[in-house]
JSON list of N, CA and C in Angstrom, two decimals:
[
{"chain": "A", "resi": 1, "resn": "MET", "atom": "N", "xyz": [3.42, -1.65, 10.32]},
{"chain": "A", "resi": 1, "resn": "MET", "atom": "CA", "xyz": [2.34, -1.93, 9.50]},
{"chain": "A", "resi": 1, "resn": "MET", "atom": "C", "xyz": [1.78, -0.52, 9.23]},
{"chain": "A", "resi": 2, "resn": "SER", "atom": "N", "xyz": [0.97, -0.48, 8.15]},
{"chain": "A", "resi": 2, "resn": "SER", "atom": "CA", "xyz": [0.47, 0.76, 7.70]},
{"chain": "A", "resi": 2, "resn": "SER", "atom": "C", "xyz": [-0.79, 1.28, 8.54]},
{"chain": "A", "resi": 3, "resn": "THR", "atom": "N", "xyz": [-0.82, 2.59, 8.67]},
{"chain": "A", "resi": 3, "resn": "THR", "atom": "CA", "xyz": [-2.04, 3.05, 9.29]},
{"chain": "A", "resi": 3, "resn": "THR", "atom": "C", "xyz": [-3.11, 3.62, 8.26]},
{"chain": "A", "resi": 4, "resn": "ALA", "atom": "N", "xyz": [-2.90, 3.24, 6.98]},
{"chain": "A", "resi": 4, "resn": "ALA", "atom": "CA", "xyz": [-3.79, 3.84, 5.93]},
{"chain": "A", "resi": 4, "resn": "ALA", "atom": "C", "xyz": [-5.11, 3.20, 6.13]},
{"chain": "A", "resi": 5, "resn": "PRO", "atom": "N", "xyz": [-6.35, 4.10, 5.73]},
{"chain": "A", "resi": 5, "resn": "PRO", "atom": "CA", "xyz": [-7.53, 3.56, 5.99]},
{"chain": "A", "resi": 5, "resn": "PRO", "atom": "C", "xyz": [-7.70, 2.22, 5.28]},
{"chain": "A", "resi": 6, "resn": "ILE", "atom": "N", "xyz": [-8.61, 1.41, 5.70]},
{"chain": "A", "resi": 6, "resn": "ILE", "atom": "CA", "xyz": [-9.07, 0.11, 5.21]},
{"chain": "A", "resi": 6, "resn": "ILE", "atom": "C", "xyz": [-10.23, 0.25, 4.13]},
{"chain": "A", "resi": 7, "resn": "THR", "atom": "N", "xyz": [-10.74, 1.50, 4.08]},
{"chain": "A", "resi": 7, "resn": "THR", "atom": "CA", "xyz": [-12.11, 1.66, 3.31]},
{"chain": "A", "resi": 7, "resn": "THR", "atom": "C", "xyz": [-11.75, 1.62, 1.81]},
{"chain": "A", "resi": 8, "resn": "GLY", "atom": "N", "xyz": [-10.47, 1.61, 1.36]},
{"chain": "A", "resi": 8, "resn": "GLY", "atom": "CA", "xyz": [-10.29, 1.70, 0.10]},
{"chain": "A", "resi": 8, "resn": "GLY", "atom": "C", "xyz": [-9.89, 2.92, -0.51]},
{"chain": "A", "resi": 9, "resn": "GLU", "atom": "N", "xyz": [-10.06, 3.98, 0.41]},
{"chain": "A", "resi": 9, "resn": "GLU", "atom": "CA", "xyz": [-9.66, 5.27, 0.02]},
{"chain": "A", "resi": 9, "resn": "GLU", "atom": "C", "xyz": [-8.01, 5.46, 0.06]},
{"chain": "A", "resi": 10, "resn": "ASP", "atom": "N", "xyz": [-7.75, 6.58, -0.84]},
{"chain": "A", "resi": 10, "resn": "ASP", "atom": "CA", "xyz": [-6.28, 6.62, -0.83]},
{"chain": "A", "resi": 10, "resn": "ASP", "atom": "C", "xyz": [-5.76, 7.30, 0.41]},
{"chain": "A", "resi": 11, "resn": "PRO", "atom": "N", "xyz": [-4.70, 6.72, 0.99]},
{"chain": "A", "resi": 11, "resn": "PRO", "atom": "CA", "xyz": [-4.27, 7.32, 2.37]},
{"chain": "A", "resi": 11, "resn": "PRO", "atom": "C", "xyz": [-3.46, 8.57, 2.04]},
{"chain": "A", "resi": 12, "resn": "THR", "atom": "N", "xyz": [-3.42, 9.29, 3.34]},
{"chain": "A", "resi": 12, "resn": "THR", "atom": "CA", "xyz": [-2.56, 10.54, 3.29]},
{"chain": "A", "resi": 12, "resn": "THR", "atom": "C", "xyz": [-1.44, 10.48, 4.27]},
{"chain": "A", "resi": 13, "resn": "PHE", "atom": "N", "xyz": [-0.25, 10.86, 4.03]},
{"chain": "A", "resi": 13, "resn": "PHE", "atom": "CA", "xyz": [0.75, 10.90, 4.78]},
{"chain": "A", "resi": 13, "resn": "PHE", "atom": "C", "xyz": [1.35, 12.18, 4.91]},
{"chain": "A", "resi": 14, "resn": "ALA", "atom": "N", "xyz": [2.32, 12.22, 6.21]},
{"chain": "A", "resi": 14, "resn": "ALA", "atom": "CA", "xyz": [2.80, 13.44, 6.76]},
{"chain": "A", "resi": 14, "resn": "ALA", "atom": "C", "xyz": [4.31, 13.45, 6.32]},
{"chain": "A", "resi": 15, "resn": "SER", "atom": "N", "xyz": [4.74, 12.34, 5.89]},
{"chain": "A", "resi": 15, "resn": "SER", "atom": "CA", "xyz": [6.27, 12.32, 5.47]},
{"chain": "A", "resi": 15, "resn": "SER", "atom": "C", "xyz": [6.48, 11.25, 4.37]},
{"chain": "A", "resi": 16, "resn": "TRP", "atom": "N", "xyz": [7.63, 11.47, 3.57]},
{"chain": "A", "resi": 16, "resn": "TRP", "atom": "CA", "xyz": [7.80, 10.44, 2.64]},
{"chain": "A", "resi": 16, "resn": "TRP", "atom": "C", "xyz": [8.29, 9.09, 3.24]},
{"chain": "A", "resi": 17, "resn": "HIS", "atom": "N", "xyz": [8.81, 9.34, 4.31]},
{"chain": "A", "resi": 17, "resn": "HIS", "atom": "CA", "xyz": [9.25, 7.86, 5.09]},
{"chain": "A", "resi": 17, "resn": "HIS", "atom": "C", "xyz": [7.91, 7.14, 5.36]},
{"chain": "A", "resi": 18, "resn": "GLU", "atom": "N", "xyz": [6.84, 7.81, 5.84]},
{"chain": "A", "resi": 18, "resn": "GLU", "atom": "CA", "xyz": [5.60, 7.08, 6.12]},
{"chain": "A", "resi": 18, "resn": "GLU", "atom": "C", "xyz": [4.96, 6.38, 4.73]},
{"chain": "A", "resi": 19, "resn": "LEU", "atom": "N", "xyz": [5.12, 7.16, 3.51]},
{"chain": "A", "resi": 19, "resn": "LEU", "atom": "CA", "xyz": [4.70, 6.68, 2.35]},
{"chain": "A", "resi": 19, "resn": "LEU", "atom": "C", "xyz": [5.55, 5.34, 1.94]},
{"chain": "A", "resi": 20, "resn": "GLU", "atom": "N", "xyz": [6.83, 5.53, 2.04]},
{"chain": "A", "resi": 20, "resn": "GLU", "atom": "CA", "xyz": [7.67, 4.39, 1.75]},
{"chain": "A", "resi": 20, "resn": "GLU", "atom": "C", "xyz": [7.40, 3.18, 2.58]},
{"chain": "A", "resi": 21, "resn": "ALA", "atom": "N", "xyz": [6.89, 3.40, 3.82]},
{"chain": "A", "resi": 21, "resn": "ALA", "atom": "CA", "xyz": [6.70, 2.24, 4.77]},
{"chain": "A", "resi": 21, "resn": "ALA", "atom": "C", "xyz": [5.40, 1.57, 4.17]},
{"chain": "A", "resi": 22, "resn": "TRP", "atom": "N", "xyz": [4.36, 2.51, 3.90]},
{"chain": "A", "resi": 22, "resn": "TRP", "atom": "CA", "xyz": [3.06, 2.04, 3.44]},
{"chain": "A", "resi": 22, "resn": "TRP", "atom": "C", "xyz": [3.22, 1.12, 2.10]},
{"chain": "A", "resi": 23, "resn": "GLU", "atom": "N", "xyz": [4.09, 1.67, 1.09]},
{"chain": "A", "resi": 23, "resn": "GLU", "atom": "CA", "xyz": [4.41, 1.02, -0.08]},
{"chain": "A", "resi": 23, "resn": "GLU", "atom": "C", "xyz": [4.99, -0.35, 0.19]},
{"chain": "A", "resi": 24, "resn": "ARG", "atom": "N", "xyz": [5.93, -0.61, 1.22]},
{"chain": "A", "resi": 24, "resn": "ARG", "atom": "CA", "xyz": [6.57, -1.72, 1.48]},
{"chain": "A", "resi": 24, "resn": "ARG", "atom": "C", "xyz": [5.52, -2.83, 1.92]},
{"chain": "A", "resi": 25, "resn": "ASP", "atom": "N", "xyz": [4.54, -1.99, 2.81]},
{"chain": "A", "resi": 25, "resn": "ASP", "atom": "CA", "xyz": [3.43, -3.10, 3.30]},
{"chain": "A", "resi": 25, "resn": "ASP", "atom": "C", "xyz": [2.47, -3.47, 2.29]},
{"chain": "A", "resi": 26, "resn": "ARG", "atom": "N", "xyz": [2.13, -2.74, 1.38]},
{"chain": "A", "resi": 26, "resn": "ARG", "atom": "CA", "xyz": [1.28, -3.01, 0.17]},
{"chain": "A", "resi": 26, "resn": "ARG", "atom": "C", "xyz": [1.97, -4.00, -0.73]},
{"chain": "A", "resi": 27, "resn": "VAL", "atom": "N", "xyz": [3.04, -3.84, -1.07]},
{"chain": "A", "resi": 27, "resn": "VAL", "atom": "CA", "xyz": [3.85, -4.92, -1.85]},
{"chain": "A", "resi": 27, "resn": "VAL", "atom": "C", "xyz": [3.87, -6.17, -1.09]},
{"chain": "A", "resi": 28, "resn": "ALA", "atom": "N", "xyz": [4.23, -6.26, 0.23]},
{"chain": "A", "resi": 28, "resn": "ALA", "atom": "CA", "xyz": [4.15, -7.56, 0.92]},
{"chain": "A", "resi": 28, "resn": "ALA", "atom": "C", "xyz": [2.85, -8.13, 0.99]},
{"chain": "A", "resi": 29, "resn": "LYS", "atom": "N", "xyz": [1.86, -7.43, 1.18]},
{"chain": "A", "resi": 29, "resn": "LYS", "atom": "CA", "xyz": [0.42, -7.89, 1.03]},
{"chain": "A", "resi": 29, "resn": "LYS", "atom": "C", "xyz": [0.25, -8.49, -0.12]},
{"chain": "A", "resi": 30, "resn": "CYS", "atom": "N", "xyz": [0.46, -7.95, -1.33]},
{"chain": "A", "resi": 30, "resn": "CYS", "atom": "CA", "xyz": [0.15, -8.15, -2.73]},
{"chain": "A", "resi": 30, "resn": "CYS", "atom": "C", "xyz": [0.96, -9.65, -2.92]},
{"chain": "A", "resi": 31, "resn": "CYS", "atom": "N", "xyz": [2.32, -9.67, -2.56]},
{"chain": "A", "resi": 31, "resn": "CYS", "atom": "CA", "xyz": [3.01, -11.07, -2.63]},
{"chain": "A", "resi": 31, "resn": "CYS", "atom": "C", "xyz": [2.38, -12.00, -1.97]},
{"chain": "A", "resi": 32, "resn": "ALA", "atom": "N", "xyz": [1.95, -11.71, -0.75]},
{"chain": "A", "resi": 32, "resn": "ALA", "atom": "CA", "xyz": [1.46, -12.80, 0.16]},
{"chain": "A", "resi": 32, "resn": "ALA", "atom": "C", "xyz": [0.03, -13.24, -0.49]},
{"chain": "A", "resi": 33, "resn": "LEU", "atom": "N", "xyz": [-0.72, -12.42, -0.97]},
{"chain": "A", "resi": 33, "resn": "LEU", "atom": "CA", "xyz": [-2.11, -12.86, -1.39]},
{"chain": "A", "resi": 33, "resn": "LEU", "atom": "C", "xyz": [-2.17, -13.35, -2.90]},
{"chain": "A", "resi": 34, "resn": "GLY", "atom": "N", "xyz": [-0.96, -12.86, -3.71]},
{"chain": "A", "resi": 34, "resn": "GLY", "atom": "CA", "xyz": [-0.83, -13.18, -5.12]},
{"chain": "A", "resi": 34, "resn": "GLY", "atom": "C", "xyz": [-1.29, -14.65, -5.79]},
{"chain": "A", "resi": 35, "resn": "PRO", "atom": "N", "xyz": [-0.56, -15.63, -4.94]},
{"chain": "A", "resi": 35, "resn": "PRO", "atom": "CA", "xyz": [-0.79, -17.01, -5.30]},
{"chain": "A", "resi": 35, "resn": "PRO", "atom": "C", "xyz": [-2.22, -17.47, -5.10]},
{"chain": "A", "resi": 36, "resn": "HIS", "atom": "N", "xyz": [-2.91, -16.82, -4.11]},
{"chain": "A", "resi": 36, "resn": "HIS", "atom": "CA", "xyz": [-4.09, -17.27, -3.77]},
{"chain": "A", "resi": 36, "resn": "HIS", "atom": "C", "xyz": [-5.24, -16.35, -4.31]},
{"chain": "A", "resi": 37, "resn": "ALA", "atom": "N", "xyz": [-4.94, -15.41, -5.16]},
{"chain": "A", "resi": 37, "resn": "ALA", "atom": "CA", "xyz": [-5.93, -14.62, -5.76]},
{"chain": "A", "resi": 37, "resn": "ALA", "atom": "C", "xyz": [-6.52, -15.13, -6.96]},
{"chain": "A", "resi": 38, "resn": "LEU", "atom": "N", "xyz": [-7.94, -14.76, -7.11]},
{"chain": "A", "resi": 38, "resn": "LEU", "atom": "CA", "xyz": [-8.43, -15.26, -8.40]},
{"chain": "A", "resi": 38, "resn": "LEU", "atom": "C", "xyz": [-7.76, -14.90, -9.48]},
{"chain": "A", "resi": 39, "resn": "ASN", "atom": "N", "xyz": [-7.35, -13.43, -9.51]},
{"chain": "A", "resi": 39, "resn": "ASN", "atom": "CA", "xyz": [-6.77, -12.85, -10.73]},
{"chain": "A", "resi": 39, "resn": "ASN", "atom": "C", "xyz": [-5.31, -12.22, -10.26]},
{"chain": "A", "resi": 40, "resn": "PRO", "atom": "N", "xyz": [-4.21, -12.97, -9.94]},
{"chain": "A", "resi": 40, "resn": "PRO", "atom": "CA", "xyz": [-2.98, -12.46, -9.48]},
{"chain": "A", "resi": 40, "resn": "PRO", "atom": "C", "xyz": [-2.53, -11.26, -10.22]},
{"chain": "A", "resi": 41, "resn": "VAL", "atom": "N", "xyz": [-2.65, -11.38, -11.52]},
{"chain": "A", "resi": 41, "resn": "VAL", "atom": "CA", "xyz": [-2.22, -10.19, -12.44]},
{"chain": "A", "resi": 41, "resn": "VAL", "atom": "C", "xyz": [-2.93, -8.92, -12.17]},
{"chain": "A", "resi": 42, "resn": "GLY", "atom": "N", "xyz": [-4.21, -9.09, -12.05]},
{"chain": "A", "resi": 42, "resn": "GLY", "atom": "CA", "xyz": [-4.95, -7.84, -11.76]},
{"chain": "A", "resi": 42, "resn": "GLY", "atom": "C", "xyz": [-4.66, -7.23, -10.40]},
{"chain": "A", "resi": 43, "resn": "LEU", "atom": "N", "xyz": [-4.45, -8.17, -9.53]},
{"chain": "A", "resi": 43, "resn": "LEU", "atom": "CA", "xyz": [-4.13, -7.75, -8.14]},
{"chain": "A", "resi": 43, "resn": "LEU", "atom": "C", "xyz": [-2.74, -6.96, -8.19]},
{"chain": "A", "resi": 44, "resn": "LEU", "atom": "N", "xyz": [-1.83, -7.49, -8.83]},
{"chain": "A", "resi": 44, "resn": "LEU", "atom": "CA", "xyz": [-0.56, -6.82, -9.05]},
{"chain": "A", "resi": 44, "resn": "LEU", "atom": "C", "xyz": [-0.65, -5.32, -9.70]},
{"chain": "A", "resi": 45, "resn": "LEU", "atom": "N", "xyz": [-1.34, -5.35, -10.84]},
{"chain": "A", "resi": 45, "resn": "LEU", "atom": "CA", "xyz": [-1.70, -4.12, -11.53]},
{"chain": "A", "resi": 45, "resn": "LEU", "atom": "C", "xyz": [-2.32, -3.11, -10.68]},
{"chain": "A", "resi": 46, "resn": "ALA", "atom": "N", "xyz": [-3.33, -3.48, -9.98]},
{"chain": "A", "resi": 46, "resn": "ALA", "atom": "CA", "xyz": [-4.06, -2.60, -9.17]},
{"chain": "A", "resi": 46, "resn": "ALA", "atom": "C", "xyz": [-3.27, -2.07, -8.04]},
{"chain": "A", "resi": 47, "resn": "THR", "atom": "N", "xyz": [-2.43, -2.83, -7.40]},
{"chain": "A", "resi": 47, "resn": "THR", "atom": "CA", "xyz": [-1.51, -2.49, -6.45]},
{"chain": "A", "resi": 47, "resn": "THR", "atom": "C", "xyz": [-0.50, -1.42, -6.87]},
{"chain": "A", "resi": 48, "resn": "ALA", "atom": "N", "xyz": [0.08, -1.71, -8.30]},
{"chain": "A", "resi": 48, "resn": "ALA", "atom": "CA", "xyz": [0.90, -0.68, -8.92]},
{"chain": "A", "resi": 48, "resn": "ALA", "atom": "C", "xyz": [0.41, 0.57, -9.12]},
{"chain": "A", "resi": 49, "resn": "ASP", "atom": "N", "xyz": [-1.02, 0.35, -9.53]},
{"chain": "A", "resi": 49, "resn": "ASP", "atom": "CA", "xyz": [-1.68, 1.69, -9.71]},
{"chain": "A", "resi": 49, "resn": "ASP", "atom": "C", "xyz": [-1.96, 2.48, -8.67]},
{"chain": "A", "resi": 50, "resn": "ARG", "atom": "N", "xyz": [-2.27, 1.99, -7.49]},
{"chain": "A", "resi": 50, "resn": "ARG", "atom": "CA", "xyz": [-2.57, 2.78, -6.34]},
{"chain": "A", "resi": 50, "resn": "ARG", "atom": "C", "xyz": [-1.40, 3.17, -5.74]},
{"chain": "A", "resi": 51, "resn": "ILE", "atom": "N", "xyz": [-0.22, 2.50, -5.89]},
{"chain": "A", "resi": 51, "resn": "ILE", "atom": "CA", "xyz": [1.06, 3.14, -5.38]},
{"chain": "A", "resi": 51, "resn": "ILE", "atom": "C", "xyz": [1.51, 4.44, -6.16]},
{"chain": "A", "resi": 52, "resn": "THR", "atom": "N", "xyz": [1.29, 4.23, -7.47]},
{"chain": "A", "resi": 52, "resn": "THR", "atom": "CA", "xyz": [1.56, 5.34, -8.28]},
{"chain": "A", "resi": 52, "resn": "THR", "atom": "C", "xyz": [0.72, 6.48, -8.06]},
{"chain": "A", "resi": 53, "resn": "ARG", "atom": "N", "xyz": [-0.59, 6.29, -7.96]},
{"chain": "A", "resi": 53, "resn": "ARG", "atom": "CA", "xyz": [-1.46, 7.41, -7.56]},
{"chain": "A", "resi": 53, "resn": "ARG", "atom": "C", "xyz": [-1.17, 8.06, -6.35]},
{"chain": "A", "resi": 54, "resn": "VAL", "atom": "N", "xyz": [-0.91, 7.23, -5.16]},
{"chain": "A", "resi": 54, "resn": "VAL", "atom": "CA", "xyz": [-0.52, 7.77, -3.96]},
{"chain": "A", "resi": 54, "resn": "VAL", "atom": "C", "xyz": [0.72, 8.54, -3.90]},
{"chain": "A", "resi": 55, "resn": "ARG", "atom": "N", "xyz": [1.73, 7.93, -4.68]},
{"chain": "A", "resi": 55, "resn": "ARG", "atom": "CA", "xyz": [3.04, 8.61, -4.79]},
{"chain": "A", "resi": 55, "resn": "ARG", "atom": "C", "xyz": [2.88, 10.20, -5.66]},
{"chain": "A", "resi": 56, "resn": "ALA", "atom": "N", "xyz": [2.11, 10.13, -6.53]},
{"chain": "A", "resi": 56, "resn": "ALA", "atom": "CA", "xyz": [1.79, 11.42, -7.22]},
{"chain": "A", "resi": 56, "resn": "ALA", "atom": "C", "xyz": [1.16, 12.35, -6.23]},
{"chain": "A", "resi": 57, "resn": "ALA", "atom": "N", "xyz": [0.29, 12.03, -5.61]},
{"chain": "A", "resi": 57, "resn": "ALA", "atom": "CA", "xyz": [-0.48, 12.85, -4.54]},
{"chain": "A", "resi": 57, "resn": "ALA", "atom": "C", "xyz": [0.47, 13.33, -3.42]},
{"chain": "A", "resi": 58, "resn": "HIS", "atom": "N", "xyz": [1.61, 12.68, -3.20]},
{"chain": "A", "resi": 58, "resn": "HIS", "atom": "CA", "xyz": [2.47, 13.04, -2.10]},
{"chain": "A", "resi": 58, "resn": "HIS", "atom": "C", "xyz": [3.78, 13.57, -2.66]},
{"chain": "A", "resi": 59, "resn": "ALA", "atom": "N", "xyz": [3.95, 13.83, -3.89]},
{"chain": "A", "resi": 59, "resn": "ALA", "atom": "CA", "xyz": [5.13, 14.38, -4.67]},
{"chain": "A", "resi": 59, "resn": "ALA", "atom": "C", "xyz": [5.85, 15.47, -3.77]},
{"chain": "A", "resi": 60, "resn": "HIS", "atom": "N", "xyz": [5.07, 16.23, -3.30]},
{"chain": "A", "resi": 60, "resn": "HIS", "atom": "CA", "xyz": [5.63, 17.66, -2.32]},
{"chain": "A", "resi": 60, "resn": "HIS", "atom": "C", "xyz": [6.47, 17.14, -1.35]},
{"chain": "A", "resi": 61, "resn": "LEU", "atom": "N", "xyz": [6.19, 15.90, -0.81]},
{"chain": "A", "resi": 61, "resn": "LEU", "atom": "CA", "xyz": [7.06, 15.33, 0.30]},
{"chain": "A", "resi": 61, "resn": "LEU", "atom": "C", "xyz": [8.30, 14.67, -0.03]},
{"chain": "A", "resi": 62, "resn": "GLU", "atom": "N", "xyz": [8.43, 14.30, -1.40]},
{"chain": "A", "resi": 62, "resn": "GLU", "atom": "CA", "xyz": [9.61, 13.39, -1.71]},
{"chain": "A", "resi": 62, "resn": "GLU", "atom": "C", "xyz": [10.92, 14.22, -1.37]},
{"chain": "A", "resi": 63, "resn": "ARG", "atom": "N", "xyz": [11.76, 13.33, -0.90]},
{"chain": "A", "resi": 63, "resn": "ARG", "atom": "CA", "xyz": [13.10, 13.93, -0.46]},
{"chain": "A", "resi": 63, "resn": "ARG", "atom": "C", "xyz": [14.00, 14.22, -1.81]},
{"chain": "A", "resi": 64, "resn": "LYS", "atom": "N", "xyz": [14.52, 15.34, -1.72]},
{"chain": "A", "resi": 64, "resn": "LYS", "atom": "CA", "xyz": [15.33, 16.00, -2.83]},
{"chain": "A", "resi": 64, "resn": "LYS", "atom": "C", "xyz": [16.85, 15.53, -2.74]},
{"chain": "A", "resi": 65, "resn": "PRO", "atom": "N", "xyz": [17.58, 15.22, -3.67]},
{"chain": "A", "resi": 65, "resn": "PRO", "atom": "CA", "xyz": [18.98, 14.92, -3.57]},
{"chain": "A", "resi": 65, "resn": "PRO", "atom": "C", "xyz": [19.91, 15.97, -3.23]}
]
């Protein structure tokens, strides 16, 4: 389970592994809520936007091949 803040702020991570775990958690929550959301497409787009924003902020942690 993610340790990211619930306040809506973008989380910060110490490793790329933590970021990937947070992403999986967000996607799972989005999939679970999607059918029950008032605007499932909006929920999906907001989730994708947040993941993109957080990944960009943590690009320095990304594993290099």
